Each structure stands twice: as C-alpha cells, then as structure tokens.
Coordinates of N, CA and C in Angstrom, one line a residue:
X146 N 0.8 -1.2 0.0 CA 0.0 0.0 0.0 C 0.9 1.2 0.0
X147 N 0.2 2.6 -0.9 CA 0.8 3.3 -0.6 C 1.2 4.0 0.5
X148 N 2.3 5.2 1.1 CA 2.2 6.0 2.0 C 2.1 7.1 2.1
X149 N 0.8 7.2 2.4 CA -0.3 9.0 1.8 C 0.9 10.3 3.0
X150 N 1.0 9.9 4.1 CA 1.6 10.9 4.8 C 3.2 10.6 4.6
X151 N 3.9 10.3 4.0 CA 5.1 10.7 3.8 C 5.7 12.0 3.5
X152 N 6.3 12.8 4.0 CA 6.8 14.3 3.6 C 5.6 15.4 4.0
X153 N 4.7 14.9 4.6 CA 3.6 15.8 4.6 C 3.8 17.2 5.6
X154 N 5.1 16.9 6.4 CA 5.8 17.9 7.1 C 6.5 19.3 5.9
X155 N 6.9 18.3 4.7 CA 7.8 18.7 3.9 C 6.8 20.0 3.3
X156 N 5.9 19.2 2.7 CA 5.0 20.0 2.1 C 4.1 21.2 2.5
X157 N 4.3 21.3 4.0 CA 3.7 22.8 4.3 C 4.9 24.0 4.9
X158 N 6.3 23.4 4.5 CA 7.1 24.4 4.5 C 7.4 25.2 3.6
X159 N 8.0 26.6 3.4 CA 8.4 27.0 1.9 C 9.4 26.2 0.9
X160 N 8.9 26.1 -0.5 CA 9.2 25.3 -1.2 C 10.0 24.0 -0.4
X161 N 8.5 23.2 0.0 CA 8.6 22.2 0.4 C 10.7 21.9 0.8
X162 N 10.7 22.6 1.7 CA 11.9 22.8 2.2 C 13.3 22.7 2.0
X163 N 13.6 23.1 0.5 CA 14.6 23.5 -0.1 C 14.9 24.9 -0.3
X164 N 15.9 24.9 -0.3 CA 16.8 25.9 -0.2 C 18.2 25.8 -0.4
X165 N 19.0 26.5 0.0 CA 20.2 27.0 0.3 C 20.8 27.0 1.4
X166 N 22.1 25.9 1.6 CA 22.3 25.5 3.0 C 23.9 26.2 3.3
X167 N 23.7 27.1 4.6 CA 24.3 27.9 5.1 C 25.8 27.6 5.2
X168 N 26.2 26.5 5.2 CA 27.5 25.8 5.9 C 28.4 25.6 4.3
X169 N 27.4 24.6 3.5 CA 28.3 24.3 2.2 C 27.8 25.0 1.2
X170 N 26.5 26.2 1.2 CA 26.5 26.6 0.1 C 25.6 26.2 -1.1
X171 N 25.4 24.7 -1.3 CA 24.8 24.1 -2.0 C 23.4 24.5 -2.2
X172 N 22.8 24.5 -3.2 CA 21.7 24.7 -3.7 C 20.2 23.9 -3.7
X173 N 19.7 24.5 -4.1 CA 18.3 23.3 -4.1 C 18.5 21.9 -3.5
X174 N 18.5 22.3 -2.1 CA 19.1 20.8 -1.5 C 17.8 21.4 0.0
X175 N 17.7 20.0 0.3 CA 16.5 19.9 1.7 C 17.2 20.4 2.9
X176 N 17.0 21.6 3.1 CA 17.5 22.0 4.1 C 16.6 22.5 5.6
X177 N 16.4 21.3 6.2 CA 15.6 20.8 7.4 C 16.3 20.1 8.5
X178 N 16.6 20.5 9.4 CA 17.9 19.9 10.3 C 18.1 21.6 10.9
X179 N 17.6 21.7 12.2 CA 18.0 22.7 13.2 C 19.8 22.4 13.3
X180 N 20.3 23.6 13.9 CA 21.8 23.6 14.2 C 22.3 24.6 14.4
X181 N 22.7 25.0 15.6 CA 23.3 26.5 16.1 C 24.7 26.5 15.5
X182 N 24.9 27.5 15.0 CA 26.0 27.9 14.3 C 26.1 29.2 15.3
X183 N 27.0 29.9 14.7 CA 27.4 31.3 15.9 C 26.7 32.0 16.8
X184 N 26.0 30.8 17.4 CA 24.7 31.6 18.4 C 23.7 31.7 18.0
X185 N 23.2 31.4 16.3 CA 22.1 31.6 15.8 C 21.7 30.2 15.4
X186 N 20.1 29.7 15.3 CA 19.8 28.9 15.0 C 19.0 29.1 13.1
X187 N 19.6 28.1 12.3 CA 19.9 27.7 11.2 C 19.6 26.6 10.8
X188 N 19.0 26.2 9.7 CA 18.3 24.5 9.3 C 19.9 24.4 7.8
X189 N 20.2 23.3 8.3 CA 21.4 22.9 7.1 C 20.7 21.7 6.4
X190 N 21.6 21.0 5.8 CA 21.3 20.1 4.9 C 21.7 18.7 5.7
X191 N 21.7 17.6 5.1 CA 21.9 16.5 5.9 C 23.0 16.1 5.7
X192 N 24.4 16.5 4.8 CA 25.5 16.4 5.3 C 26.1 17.2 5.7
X193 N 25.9 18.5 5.6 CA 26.5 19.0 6.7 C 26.3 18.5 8.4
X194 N 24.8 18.0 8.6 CA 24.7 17.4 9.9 C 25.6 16.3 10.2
X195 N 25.6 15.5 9.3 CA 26.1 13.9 9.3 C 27.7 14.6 9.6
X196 N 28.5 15.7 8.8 CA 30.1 16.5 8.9 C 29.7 16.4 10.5
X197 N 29.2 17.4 11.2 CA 29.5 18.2 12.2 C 29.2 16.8 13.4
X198 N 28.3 16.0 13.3 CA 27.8 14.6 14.4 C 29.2 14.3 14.1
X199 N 29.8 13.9 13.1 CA 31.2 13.5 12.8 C 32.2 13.8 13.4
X200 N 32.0 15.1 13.6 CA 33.5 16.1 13.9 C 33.3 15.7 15.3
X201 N 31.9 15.6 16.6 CA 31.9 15.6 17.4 C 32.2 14.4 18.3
X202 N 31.8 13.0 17.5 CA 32.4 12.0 17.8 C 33.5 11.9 17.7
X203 N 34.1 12.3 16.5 CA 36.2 12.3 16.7 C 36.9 13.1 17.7
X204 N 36.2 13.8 18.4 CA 36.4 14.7 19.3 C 36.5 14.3 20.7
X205 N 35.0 13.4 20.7 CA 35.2 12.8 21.8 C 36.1 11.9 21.9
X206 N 36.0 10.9 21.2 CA 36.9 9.8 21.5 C 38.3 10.3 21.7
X207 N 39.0 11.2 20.6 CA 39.9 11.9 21.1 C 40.6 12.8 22.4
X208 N 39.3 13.0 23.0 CA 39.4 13.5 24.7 C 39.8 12.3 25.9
X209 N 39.6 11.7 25.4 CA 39.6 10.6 26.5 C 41.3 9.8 26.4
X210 N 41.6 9.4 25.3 CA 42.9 8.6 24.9 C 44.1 9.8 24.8
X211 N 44.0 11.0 25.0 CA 45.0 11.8 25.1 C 44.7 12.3 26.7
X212 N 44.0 12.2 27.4 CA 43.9 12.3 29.0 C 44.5 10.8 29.3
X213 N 44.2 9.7 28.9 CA 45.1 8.5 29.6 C 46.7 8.7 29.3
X214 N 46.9 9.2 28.3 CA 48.1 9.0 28.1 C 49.2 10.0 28.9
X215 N 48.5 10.6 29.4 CA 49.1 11.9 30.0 C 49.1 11.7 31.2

C-alpha cells in the first residue's frame, strides 16, 4: 500500500523545504535539520549534519585517549 503521509511535514514548508544550505553553500538541497551555528539557530542540509555529528564524535573519542596518556 501506498504511504499517503510521507513528507507531509515537507510540504507545508516554503518550497517544500529546499533551499540553500548555510555551511556548504549548496543549492536546491533539503534544508531541514536545526543547528546553532554562531549563536544563531539555522536548518542545514543533511551532510553538513552527518560533517558536524562526525566532527563531534572524533572529538570525543579523542578526549579521553590523550587524558590517559598523560
């Protein structure tokens, strides 16, 4: 069967929620994903989210194995 409510969030955004995503620039790309960037809050695209969740786990892990070693 089909799935009548898929995107139906999408569709009462402006242009069904594309845009122009703050971080990379990129164009006609779904830009839906909250994210505070310099104090302001900003909807990016989904790899810039997937970058930044990235950056944050290398980060962590990284915190911890240079405190043991020290």
């Amino acid at each position: 069967m089909s799935k009548s409510h898929r995107g139906v969030g999408l569709r009462k955004t402006p242009n069904h929620g594309r845009g122009t995503c703050p971080v990379c620039k990129t164009t006609g790309i779904k830009v839906i994903y909250d994210y505070e960037l310099d104090g302001n809050k900003v909807k990016i695209c989904k790899f810039c989210k997937g970058h930044f969740k990235n950056e944050a786990r290398k980060a962590s892990k990284a915190t911890p194995a240079a405190e043991a070693s020290a």
